[in-house]
Tab-separated table of C-alpha atoms and ligand atoms in Angstrom:
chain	number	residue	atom	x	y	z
A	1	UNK	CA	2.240	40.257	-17.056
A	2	UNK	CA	0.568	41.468	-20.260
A	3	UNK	CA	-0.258	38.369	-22.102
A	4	UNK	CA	-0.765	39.623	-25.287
A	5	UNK	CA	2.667	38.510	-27.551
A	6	UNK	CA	4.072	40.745	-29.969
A	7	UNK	CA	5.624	40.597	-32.834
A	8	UNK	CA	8.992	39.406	-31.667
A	9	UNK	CA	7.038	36.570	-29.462
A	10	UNK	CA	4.912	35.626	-32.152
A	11	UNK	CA	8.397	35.075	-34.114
A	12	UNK	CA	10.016	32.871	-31.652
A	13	UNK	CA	6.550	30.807	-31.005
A	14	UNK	CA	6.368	30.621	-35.201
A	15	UNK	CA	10.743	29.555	-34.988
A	16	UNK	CA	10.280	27.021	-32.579
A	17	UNK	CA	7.114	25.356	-33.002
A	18	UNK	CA	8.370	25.416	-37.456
A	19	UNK	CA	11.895	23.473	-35.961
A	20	UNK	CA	10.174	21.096	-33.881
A	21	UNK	CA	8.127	19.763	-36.857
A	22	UNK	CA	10.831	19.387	-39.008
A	23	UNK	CA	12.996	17.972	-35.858
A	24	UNK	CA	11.181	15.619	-34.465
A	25	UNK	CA	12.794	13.000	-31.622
A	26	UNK	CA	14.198	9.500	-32.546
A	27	UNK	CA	11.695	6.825	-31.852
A	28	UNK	CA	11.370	6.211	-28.143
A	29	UNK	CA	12.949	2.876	-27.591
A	30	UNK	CA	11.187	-0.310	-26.760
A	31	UNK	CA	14.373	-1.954	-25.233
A	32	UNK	CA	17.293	-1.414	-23.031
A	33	UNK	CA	15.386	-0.486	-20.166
A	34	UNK	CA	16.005	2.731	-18.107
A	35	UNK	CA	19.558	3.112	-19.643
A	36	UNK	CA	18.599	3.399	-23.112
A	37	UNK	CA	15.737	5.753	-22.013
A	38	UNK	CA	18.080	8.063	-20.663
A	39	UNK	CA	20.445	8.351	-23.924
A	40	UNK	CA	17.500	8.992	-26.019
A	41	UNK	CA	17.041	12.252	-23.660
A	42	UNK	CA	20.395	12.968	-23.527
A	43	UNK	CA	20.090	12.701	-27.889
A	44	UNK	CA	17.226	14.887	-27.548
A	45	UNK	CA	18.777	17.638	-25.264
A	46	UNK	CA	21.939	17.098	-27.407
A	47	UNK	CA	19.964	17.854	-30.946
A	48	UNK	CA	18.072	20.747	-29.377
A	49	UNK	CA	21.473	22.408	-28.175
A	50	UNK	CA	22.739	21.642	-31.822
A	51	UNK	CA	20.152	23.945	-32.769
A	52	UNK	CA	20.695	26.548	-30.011
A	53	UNK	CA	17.046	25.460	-28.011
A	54	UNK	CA	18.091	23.648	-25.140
A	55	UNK	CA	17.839	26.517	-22.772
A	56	UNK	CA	17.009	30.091	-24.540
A	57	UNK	CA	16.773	31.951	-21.719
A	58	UNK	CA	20.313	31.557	-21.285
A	59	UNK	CA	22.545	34.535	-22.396
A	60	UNK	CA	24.242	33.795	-25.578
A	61	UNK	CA	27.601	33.857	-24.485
A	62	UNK	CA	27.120	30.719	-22.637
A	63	UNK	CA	25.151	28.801	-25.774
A	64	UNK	CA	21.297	30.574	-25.204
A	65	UNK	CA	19.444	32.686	-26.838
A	66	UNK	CA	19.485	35.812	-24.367
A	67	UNK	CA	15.210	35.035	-24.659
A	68	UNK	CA	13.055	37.113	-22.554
A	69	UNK	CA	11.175	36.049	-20.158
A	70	UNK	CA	7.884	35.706	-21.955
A	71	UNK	CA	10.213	34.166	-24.947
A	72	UNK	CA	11.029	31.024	-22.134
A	73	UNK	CA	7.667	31.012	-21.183
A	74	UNK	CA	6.948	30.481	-24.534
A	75	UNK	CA	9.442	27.623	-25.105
A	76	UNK	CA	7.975	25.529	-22.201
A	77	UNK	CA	4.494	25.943	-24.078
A	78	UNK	CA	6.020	24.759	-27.140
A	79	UNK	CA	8.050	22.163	-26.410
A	80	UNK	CA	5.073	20.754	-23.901
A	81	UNK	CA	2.800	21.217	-27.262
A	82	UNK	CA	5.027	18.810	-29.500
A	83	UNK	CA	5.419	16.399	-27.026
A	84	UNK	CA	8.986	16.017	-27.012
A	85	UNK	CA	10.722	14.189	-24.412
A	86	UNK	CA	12.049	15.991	-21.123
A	87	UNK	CA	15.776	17.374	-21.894
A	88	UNK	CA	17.935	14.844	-20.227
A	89	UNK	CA	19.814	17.101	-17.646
A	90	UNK	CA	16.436	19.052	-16.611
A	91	UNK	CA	18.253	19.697	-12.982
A	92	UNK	CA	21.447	21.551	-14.418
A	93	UNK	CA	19.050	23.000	-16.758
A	94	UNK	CA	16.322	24.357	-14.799
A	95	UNK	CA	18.757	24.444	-11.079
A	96	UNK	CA	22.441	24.282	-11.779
A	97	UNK	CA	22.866	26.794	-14.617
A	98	UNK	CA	20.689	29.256	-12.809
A	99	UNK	CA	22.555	29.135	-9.482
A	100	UNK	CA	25.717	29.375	-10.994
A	101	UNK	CA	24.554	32.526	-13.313
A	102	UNK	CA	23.433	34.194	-9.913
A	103	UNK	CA	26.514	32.942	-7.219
A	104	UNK	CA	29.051	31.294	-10.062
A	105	UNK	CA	32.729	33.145	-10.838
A	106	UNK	CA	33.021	33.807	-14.327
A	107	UNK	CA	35.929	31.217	-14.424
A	108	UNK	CA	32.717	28.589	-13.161
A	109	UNK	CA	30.405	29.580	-15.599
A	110	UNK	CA	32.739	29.456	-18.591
A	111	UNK	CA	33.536	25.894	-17.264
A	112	UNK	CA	30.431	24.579	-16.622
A	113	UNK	CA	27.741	26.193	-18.235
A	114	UNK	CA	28.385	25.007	-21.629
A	115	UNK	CA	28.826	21.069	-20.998
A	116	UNK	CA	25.285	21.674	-18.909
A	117	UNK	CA	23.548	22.636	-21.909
A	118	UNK	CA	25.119	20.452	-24.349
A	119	UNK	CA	24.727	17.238	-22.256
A	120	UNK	CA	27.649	15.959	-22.223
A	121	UNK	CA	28.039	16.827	-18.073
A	122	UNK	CA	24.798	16.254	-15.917
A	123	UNK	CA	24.106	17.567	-12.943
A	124	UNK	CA	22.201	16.407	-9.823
A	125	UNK	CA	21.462	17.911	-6.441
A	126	UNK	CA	22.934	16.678	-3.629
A	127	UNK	CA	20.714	18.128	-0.952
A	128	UNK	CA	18.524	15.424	1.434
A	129	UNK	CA	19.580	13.343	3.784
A	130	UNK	CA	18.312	10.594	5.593
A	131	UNK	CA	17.799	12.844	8.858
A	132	UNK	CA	17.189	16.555	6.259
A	133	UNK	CA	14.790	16.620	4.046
A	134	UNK	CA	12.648	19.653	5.141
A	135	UNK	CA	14.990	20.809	7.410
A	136	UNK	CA	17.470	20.426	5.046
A	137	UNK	CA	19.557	22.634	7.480
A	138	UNK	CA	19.739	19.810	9.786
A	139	UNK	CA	22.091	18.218	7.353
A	140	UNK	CA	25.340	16.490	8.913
A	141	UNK	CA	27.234	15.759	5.489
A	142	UNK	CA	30.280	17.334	6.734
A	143	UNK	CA	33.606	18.774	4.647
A	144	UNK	CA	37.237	19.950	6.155
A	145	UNK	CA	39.600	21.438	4.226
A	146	UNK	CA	42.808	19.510	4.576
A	147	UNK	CA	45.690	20.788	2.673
A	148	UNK	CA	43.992	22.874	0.669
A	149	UNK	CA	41.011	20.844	-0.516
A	150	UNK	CA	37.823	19.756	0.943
A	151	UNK	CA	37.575	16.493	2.268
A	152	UNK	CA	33.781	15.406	2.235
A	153	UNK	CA	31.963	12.092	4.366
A	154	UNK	CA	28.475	11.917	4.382
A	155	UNK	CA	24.885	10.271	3.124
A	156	UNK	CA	22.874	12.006	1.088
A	157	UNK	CA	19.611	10.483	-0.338
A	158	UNK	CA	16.536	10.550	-2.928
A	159	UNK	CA	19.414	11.754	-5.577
A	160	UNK	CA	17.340	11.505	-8.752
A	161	UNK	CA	19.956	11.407	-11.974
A	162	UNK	CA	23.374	10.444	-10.199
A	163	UNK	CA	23.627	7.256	-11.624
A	164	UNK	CA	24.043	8.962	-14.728
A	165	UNK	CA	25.708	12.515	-13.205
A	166	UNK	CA	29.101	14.274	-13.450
A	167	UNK	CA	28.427	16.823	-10.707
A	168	UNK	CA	26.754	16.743	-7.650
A	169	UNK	CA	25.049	20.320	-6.430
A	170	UNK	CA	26.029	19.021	-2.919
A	171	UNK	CA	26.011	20.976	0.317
A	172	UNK	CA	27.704	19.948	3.280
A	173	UNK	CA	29.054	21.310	6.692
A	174	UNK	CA	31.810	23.254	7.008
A	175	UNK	CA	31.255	24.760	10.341
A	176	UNK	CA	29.875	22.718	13.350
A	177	UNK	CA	29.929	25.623	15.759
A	178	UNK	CA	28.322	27.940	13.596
A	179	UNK	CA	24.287	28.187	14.450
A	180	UNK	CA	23.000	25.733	12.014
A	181	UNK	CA	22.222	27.933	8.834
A	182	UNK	CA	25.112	29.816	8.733
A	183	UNK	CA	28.138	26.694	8.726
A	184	UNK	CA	26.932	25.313	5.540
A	185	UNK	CA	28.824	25.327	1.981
A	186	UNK	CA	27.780	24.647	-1.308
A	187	UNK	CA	30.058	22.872	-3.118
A	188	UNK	CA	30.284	21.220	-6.997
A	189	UNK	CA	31.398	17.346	-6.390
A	190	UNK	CA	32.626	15.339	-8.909
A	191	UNK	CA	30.562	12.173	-9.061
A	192	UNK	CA	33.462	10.214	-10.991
A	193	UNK	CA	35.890	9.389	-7.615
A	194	UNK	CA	36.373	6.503	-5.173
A	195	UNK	CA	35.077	8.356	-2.294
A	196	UNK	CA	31.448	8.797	-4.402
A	197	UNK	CA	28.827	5.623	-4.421
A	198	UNK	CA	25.738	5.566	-5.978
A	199	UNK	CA	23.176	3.275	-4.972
A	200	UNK	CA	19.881	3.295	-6.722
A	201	UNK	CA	16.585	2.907	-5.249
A	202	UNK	CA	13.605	1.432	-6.874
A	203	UNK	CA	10.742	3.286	-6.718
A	204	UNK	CA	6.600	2.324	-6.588
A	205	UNK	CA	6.821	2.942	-10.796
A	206	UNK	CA	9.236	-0.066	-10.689
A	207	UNK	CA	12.265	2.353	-12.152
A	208	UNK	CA	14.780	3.530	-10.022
A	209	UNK	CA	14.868	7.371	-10.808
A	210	UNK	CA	16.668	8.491	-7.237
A	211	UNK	CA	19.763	6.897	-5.538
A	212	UNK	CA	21.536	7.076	-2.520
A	213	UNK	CA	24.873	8.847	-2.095
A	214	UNK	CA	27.726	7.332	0.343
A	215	UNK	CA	29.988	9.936	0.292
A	216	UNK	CA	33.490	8.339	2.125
A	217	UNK	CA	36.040	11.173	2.144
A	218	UNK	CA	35.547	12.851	-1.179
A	219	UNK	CA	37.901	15.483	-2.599
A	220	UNK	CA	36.928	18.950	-3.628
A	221	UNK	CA	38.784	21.637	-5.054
A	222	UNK	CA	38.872	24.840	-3.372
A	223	UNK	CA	37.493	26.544	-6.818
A	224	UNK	CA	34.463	24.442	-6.602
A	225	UNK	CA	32.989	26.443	-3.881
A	226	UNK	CA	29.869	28.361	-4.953
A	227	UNK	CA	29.260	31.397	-3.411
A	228	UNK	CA	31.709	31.569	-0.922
A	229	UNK	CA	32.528	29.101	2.336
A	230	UNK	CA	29.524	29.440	5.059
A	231	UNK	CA	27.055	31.088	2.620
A	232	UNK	CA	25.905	27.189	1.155
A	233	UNK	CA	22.396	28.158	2.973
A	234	UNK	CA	21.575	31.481	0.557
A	235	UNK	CA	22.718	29.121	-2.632
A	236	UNK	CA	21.035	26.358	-2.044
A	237	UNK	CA	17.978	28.857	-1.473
A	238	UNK	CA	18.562	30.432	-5.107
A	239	UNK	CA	18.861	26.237	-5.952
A	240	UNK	CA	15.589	25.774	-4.566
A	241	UNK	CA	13.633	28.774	-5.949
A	242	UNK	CA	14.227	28.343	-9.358
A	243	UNK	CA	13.344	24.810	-8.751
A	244	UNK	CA	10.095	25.158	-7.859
A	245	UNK	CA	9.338	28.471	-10.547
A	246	UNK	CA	11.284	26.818	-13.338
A	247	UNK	CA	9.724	23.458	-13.064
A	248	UNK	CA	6.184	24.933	-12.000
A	249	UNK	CA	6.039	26.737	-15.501
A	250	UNK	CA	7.405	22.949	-17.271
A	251	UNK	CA	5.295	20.668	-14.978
A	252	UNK	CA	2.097	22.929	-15.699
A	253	UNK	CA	2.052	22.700	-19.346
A	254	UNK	CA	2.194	18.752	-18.831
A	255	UNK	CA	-0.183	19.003	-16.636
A	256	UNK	CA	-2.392	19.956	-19.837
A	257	UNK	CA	-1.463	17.623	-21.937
A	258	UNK	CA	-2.370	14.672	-19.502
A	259	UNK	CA	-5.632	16.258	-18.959
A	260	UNK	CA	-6.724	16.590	-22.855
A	261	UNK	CA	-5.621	13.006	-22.606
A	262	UNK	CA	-7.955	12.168	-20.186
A	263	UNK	CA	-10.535	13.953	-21.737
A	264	UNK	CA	-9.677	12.399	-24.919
A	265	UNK	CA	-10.437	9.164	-23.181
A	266	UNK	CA	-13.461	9.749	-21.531
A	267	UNK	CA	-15.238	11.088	-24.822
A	268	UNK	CA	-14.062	7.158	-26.266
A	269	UNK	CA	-15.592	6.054	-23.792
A	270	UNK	CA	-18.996	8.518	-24.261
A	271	UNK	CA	-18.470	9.610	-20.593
A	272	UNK	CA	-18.529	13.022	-20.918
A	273	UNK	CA	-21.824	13.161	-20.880
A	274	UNK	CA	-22.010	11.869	-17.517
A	275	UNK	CA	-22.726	14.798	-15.105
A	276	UNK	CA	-20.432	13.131	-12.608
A	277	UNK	CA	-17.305	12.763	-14.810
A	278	UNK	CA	-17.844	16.130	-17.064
A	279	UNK	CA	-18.105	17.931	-13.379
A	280	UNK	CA	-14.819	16.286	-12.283
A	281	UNK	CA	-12.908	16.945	-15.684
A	282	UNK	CA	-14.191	20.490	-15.544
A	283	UNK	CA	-12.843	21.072	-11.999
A	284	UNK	CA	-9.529	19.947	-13.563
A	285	UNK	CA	-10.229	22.346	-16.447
A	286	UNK	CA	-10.567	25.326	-13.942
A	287	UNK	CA	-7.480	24.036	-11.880
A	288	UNK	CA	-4.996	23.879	-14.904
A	289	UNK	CA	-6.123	26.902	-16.439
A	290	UNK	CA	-5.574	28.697	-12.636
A	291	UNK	CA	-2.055	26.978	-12.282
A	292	UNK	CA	-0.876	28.111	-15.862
A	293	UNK	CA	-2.112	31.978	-14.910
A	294	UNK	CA	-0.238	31.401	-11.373
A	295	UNK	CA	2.870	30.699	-13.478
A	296	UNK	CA	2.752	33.432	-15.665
A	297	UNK	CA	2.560	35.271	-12.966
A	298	UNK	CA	5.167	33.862	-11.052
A	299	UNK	CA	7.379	35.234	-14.491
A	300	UNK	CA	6.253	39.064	-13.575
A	301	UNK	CA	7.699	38.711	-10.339
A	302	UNK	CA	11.138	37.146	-11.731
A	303	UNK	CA	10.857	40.159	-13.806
A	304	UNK	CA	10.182	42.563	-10.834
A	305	UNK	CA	12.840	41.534	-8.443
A	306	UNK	CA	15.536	39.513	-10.891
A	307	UNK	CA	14.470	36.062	-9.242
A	308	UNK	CA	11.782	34.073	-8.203
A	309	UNK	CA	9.730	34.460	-5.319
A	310	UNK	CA	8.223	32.707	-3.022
A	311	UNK	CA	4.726	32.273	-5.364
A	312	UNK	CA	6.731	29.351	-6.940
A	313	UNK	CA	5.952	27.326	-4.191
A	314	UNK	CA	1.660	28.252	-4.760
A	315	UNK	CA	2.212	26.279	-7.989
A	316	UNK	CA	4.210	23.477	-7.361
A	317	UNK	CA	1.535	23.371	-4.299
A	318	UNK	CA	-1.375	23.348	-6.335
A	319	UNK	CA	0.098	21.395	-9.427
A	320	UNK	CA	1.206	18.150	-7.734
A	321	UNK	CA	-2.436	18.708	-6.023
A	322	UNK	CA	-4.171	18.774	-9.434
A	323	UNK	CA	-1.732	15.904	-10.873
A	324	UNK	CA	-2.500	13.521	-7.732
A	325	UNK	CA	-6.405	13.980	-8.671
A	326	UNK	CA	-6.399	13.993	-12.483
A	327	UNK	CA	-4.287	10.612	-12.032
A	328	UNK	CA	-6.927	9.166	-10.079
A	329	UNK	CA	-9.988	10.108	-11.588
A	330	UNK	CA	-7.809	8.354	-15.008
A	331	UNK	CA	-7.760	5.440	-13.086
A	332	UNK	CA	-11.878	5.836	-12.949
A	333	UNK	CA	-12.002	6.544	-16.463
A	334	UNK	CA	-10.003	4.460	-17.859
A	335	UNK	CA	-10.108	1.509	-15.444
A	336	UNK	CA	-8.309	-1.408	-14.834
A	337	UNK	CA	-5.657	-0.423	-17.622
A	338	UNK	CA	-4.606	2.493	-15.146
A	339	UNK	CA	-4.348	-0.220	-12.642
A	340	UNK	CA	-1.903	-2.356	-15.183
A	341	UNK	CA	1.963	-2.312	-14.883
A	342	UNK	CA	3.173	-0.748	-17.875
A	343	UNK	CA	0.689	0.992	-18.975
A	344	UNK	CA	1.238	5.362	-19.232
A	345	UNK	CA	-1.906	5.417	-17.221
A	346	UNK	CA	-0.531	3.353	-14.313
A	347	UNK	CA	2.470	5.088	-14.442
A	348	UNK	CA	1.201	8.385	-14.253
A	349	UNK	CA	-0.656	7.441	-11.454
A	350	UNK	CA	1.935	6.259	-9.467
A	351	UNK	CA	4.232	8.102	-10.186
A	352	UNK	CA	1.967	11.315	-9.379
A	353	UNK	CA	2.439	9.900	-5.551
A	354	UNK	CA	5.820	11.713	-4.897
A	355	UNK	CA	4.958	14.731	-6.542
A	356	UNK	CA	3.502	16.227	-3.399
A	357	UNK	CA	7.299	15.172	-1.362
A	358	UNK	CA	9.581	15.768	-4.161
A	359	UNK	CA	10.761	19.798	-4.414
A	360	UNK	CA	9.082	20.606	-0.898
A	361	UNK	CA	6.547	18.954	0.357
A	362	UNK	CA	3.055	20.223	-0.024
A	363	UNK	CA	3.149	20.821	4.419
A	364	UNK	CA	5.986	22.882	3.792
A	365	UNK	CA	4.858	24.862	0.801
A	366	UNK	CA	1.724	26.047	2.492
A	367	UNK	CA	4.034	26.903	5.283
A	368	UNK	CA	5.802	29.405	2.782
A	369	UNK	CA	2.601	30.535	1.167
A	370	UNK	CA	1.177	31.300	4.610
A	371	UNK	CA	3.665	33.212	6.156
A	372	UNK	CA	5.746	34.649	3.043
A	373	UNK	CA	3.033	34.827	0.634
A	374	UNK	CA	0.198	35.600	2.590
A	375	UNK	CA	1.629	37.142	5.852
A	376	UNK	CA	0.368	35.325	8.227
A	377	UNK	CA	2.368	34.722	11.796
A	378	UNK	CA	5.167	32.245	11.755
A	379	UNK	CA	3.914	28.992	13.015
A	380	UNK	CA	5.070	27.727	16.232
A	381	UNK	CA	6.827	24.609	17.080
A	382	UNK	CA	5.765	22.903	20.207
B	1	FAD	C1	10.665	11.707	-6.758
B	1	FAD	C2	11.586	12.424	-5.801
B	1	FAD	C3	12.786	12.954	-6.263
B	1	FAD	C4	13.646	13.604	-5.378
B	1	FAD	N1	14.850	14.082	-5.877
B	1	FAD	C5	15.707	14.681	-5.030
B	1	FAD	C6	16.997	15.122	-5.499
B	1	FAD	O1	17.346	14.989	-6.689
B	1	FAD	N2	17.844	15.680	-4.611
B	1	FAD	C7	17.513	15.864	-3.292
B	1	FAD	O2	18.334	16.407	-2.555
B	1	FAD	N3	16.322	15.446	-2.813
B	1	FAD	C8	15.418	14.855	-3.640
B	1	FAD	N4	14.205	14.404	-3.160
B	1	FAD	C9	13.940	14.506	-1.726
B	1	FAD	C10	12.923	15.554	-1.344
B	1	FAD	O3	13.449	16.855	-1.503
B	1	FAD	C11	12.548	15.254	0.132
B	1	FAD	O4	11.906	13.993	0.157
B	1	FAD	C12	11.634	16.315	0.686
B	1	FAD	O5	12.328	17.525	0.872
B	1	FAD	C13	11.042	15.890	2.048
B	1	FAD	O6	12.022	15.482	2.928
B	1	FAD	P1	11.910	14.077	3.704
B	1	FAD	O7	11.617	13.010	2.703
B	1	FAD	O8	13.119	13.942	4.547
B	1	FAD	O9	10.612	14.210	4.641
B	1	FAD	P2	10.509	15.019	6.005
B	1	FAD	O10	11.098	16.375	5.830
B	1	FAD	O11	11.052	14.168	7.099
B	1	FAD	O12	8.948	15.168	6.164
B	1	FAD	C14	8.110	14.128	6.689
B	1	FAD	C15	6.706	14.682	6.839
B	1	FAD	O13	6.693	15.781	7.785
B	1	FAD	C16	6.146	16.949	7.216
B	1	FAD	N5	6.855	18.137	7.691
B	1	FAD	C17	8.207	18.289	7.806
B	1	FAD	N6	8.501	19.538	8.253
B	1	FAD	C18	7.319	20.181	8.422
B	1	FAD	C19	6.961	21.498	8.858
B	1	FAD	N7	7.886	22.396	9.203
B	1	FAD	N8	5.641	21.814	8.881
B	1	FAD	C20	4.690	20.915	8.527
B	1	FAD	N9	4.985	19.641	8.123
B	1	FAD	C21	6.258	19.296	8.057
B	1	FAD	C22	6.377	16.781	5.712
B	1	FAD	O14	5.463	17.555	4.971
B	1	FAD	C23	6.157	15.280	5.539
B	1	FAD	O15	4.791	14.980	5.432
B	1	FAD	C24	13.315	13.752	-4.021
B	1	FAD	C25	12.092	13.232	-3.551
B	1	FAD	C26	11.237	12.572	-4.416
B	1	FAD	C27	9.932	12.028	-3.877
């Protein structure tokens, strides 16, 4: 990856970074709870598409800008740099529209790209289970086809966004004899039937981001099959890919901003002159500087061989790593404000906790780095 930008970069940086000054976000509200925090995303993503930037590196056909890949890159730095708010339907953003553009019929893509990147459908991912996370081919979520439709029952869990959601990214059994990777589909669900309900679950930050799915005999088109019946296991791996590259590149340029925070807070406080805090935020220094080179890297490869690979998971690794530690040496810094309800401090720091579970846990990542990444022999299960 050459990281030098030319003109045509330069451009789009100068484009952007010129519309999000003059564009900026409504106020973030004060009231209304997680609800009203939710439409002022969903206003954000829905102003950004307005202007043809809620996903660039889409093709223009289906409402992006055809952008390269150095162009997106670019985006995430930009819209980390202004601070905007995330776009509200990050997982059909970053997961759906990218699974579908790789597995999708044209007659799928010209029906649900477009509402993806205008907002007005979002998308969550139906994946774990109480008894698959990891293994998420363990899953037991099963769907027949009766009469020409798929008939789903199942639990799914730790669905972040399907309180709000139109369509579930959800795959399910359709073969129990098959060996275990191999009977899975991958299916879009409707959210908005009888057979679908969402139960939310609160988590440590007090809001309830994730939910639980009972799914009680759910109907499914035939056309909403992605990627053909018994191949769910390849699309959900496409799914999972470009969810840890695509958020690794968002989440690192965050990662940034939280940490010129924090140093922004310990020179108030004249700590940076303290050997044993300026080591500490230097570490973090080294580590976010090593994470955004990691990403650009991971770009080259998406470049290389037309999709992510397997690097994604070195960032996500490292970056909920680096978030866990810059979160708690805040909570030094800054003291018992970090330890406050309600404070962005607090939040970040507990929040940071299921950053190392959420998208693969950090076990299973170095799993992937060892053996896919690195080479090393597969590990073996007693
Ligand atoms: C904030 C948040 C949001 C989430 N959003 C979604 C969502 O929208 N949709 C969705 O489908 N899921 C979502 N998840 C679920 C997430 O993908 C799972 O929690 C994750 O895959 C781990 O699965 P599990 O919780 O079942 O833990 P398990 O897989 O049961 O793991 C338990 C422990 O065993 C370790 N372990 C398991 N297998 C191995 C192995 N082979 N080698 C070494 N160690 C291992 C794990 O690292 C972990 O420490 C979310 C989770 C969080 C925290």
């Amino acid at each position: 990856m050459d990281l030098t930008f030319n003109e045509r970069e330069s451009a789009f940086r100068e484009e952007l970074r010129g519309w999000l000054a003059a564009n900026p976000p409504a106020p973030e509200p004060t009231e209304g709870g997680e609800d009203a925090h939710y439409a002022w995303r969903r206003d954000w993503q829905r102003r950004l598409y307005d202007a043809g930037w809620a996903a660039p590196s889409w093709p223009a056909e289906y409402g992006g800008r055809g952008a390269t890949l150095t162009e997106s890159a670019i985006y995430f730095e930009e819209i980390g740099r202004a601070r905007v708010p995330l776009a509200a339907n990050v997982l059909g953003l970053l997961l759906g529209g990218p699974t579908l553009m790789v597995w999708g019929t044209d007659e799928q893509k010209e029906r649900y790209l477009p509402p993806i990147l205008s907002a007005e459908e979002i998308w969550c991912q139906g994946f774990s289970e109480p008894d698959a996370g990891s293994d998420l081919a363990a899953l037991k979520t099963r769907a027949e086809k009766r009469a020409g439709e798929w008939v789903v029952t199942g639990q799914k869990v730790w669905t972040s966004g399907a309180q709000y959601s139109k369509w579930c990214m959800l795959v399910a059994r359709t073969d129990s004899e098959a060996p275990k990777h191999k009977g899975l589909t991958y299916f879009l669900m409707d959210m908005e039937q009888e057979g679908v309900q969402v139960r939310p679950l609160r988590q440590i930050t007090g809001e309830a981001e994730f939910n639980e799915l009972f799914i009680e005999e759910a109907r499914i088109p035939q056309e909403n099959v992605v990627g053909g019946e018994g191949n769910g296991w390849k699309v959900a791996l496409t799914t999972l890919m470009n969810e840890r590259a695509g958020l690794g590149f968002a989440l690192q340029v965050r990662l940034r901003q939280l940490l010129d925070d924090l140093i922004a807070a310990a020179a108030e406080r004249g700590l940076l002159k303290n050997p044993l805090y300026g080591d500490a935020l230097a570490e973090l220094h080294v580590r976010c500087e090593s994470i955004r080179l990691l990403a650009w890297k991971g770009l080259t490869d998406v470049e290389r061989y037309g999709q992510p690979g397997p690097e994604g998971s070195l960032v996500k690794w490292l970056w909920s790593d680096t978030n866990q530690r810059l979160t708690q040496l805040a909570a030094d810094i800054v003291g018992p404000q970090a330890l406050t309800a309600g404070t962005s401090w607090s939040y970040e720091l507990l929040r940071a906790r299921g950053n190392t579970i959420e998208g693969g846990t950090t076990e299973v990542l170095k799993n992937i780095v060892a053996e896919r990444v690195l080479g090393l022999p597969r590990m073996k299960v007693a």
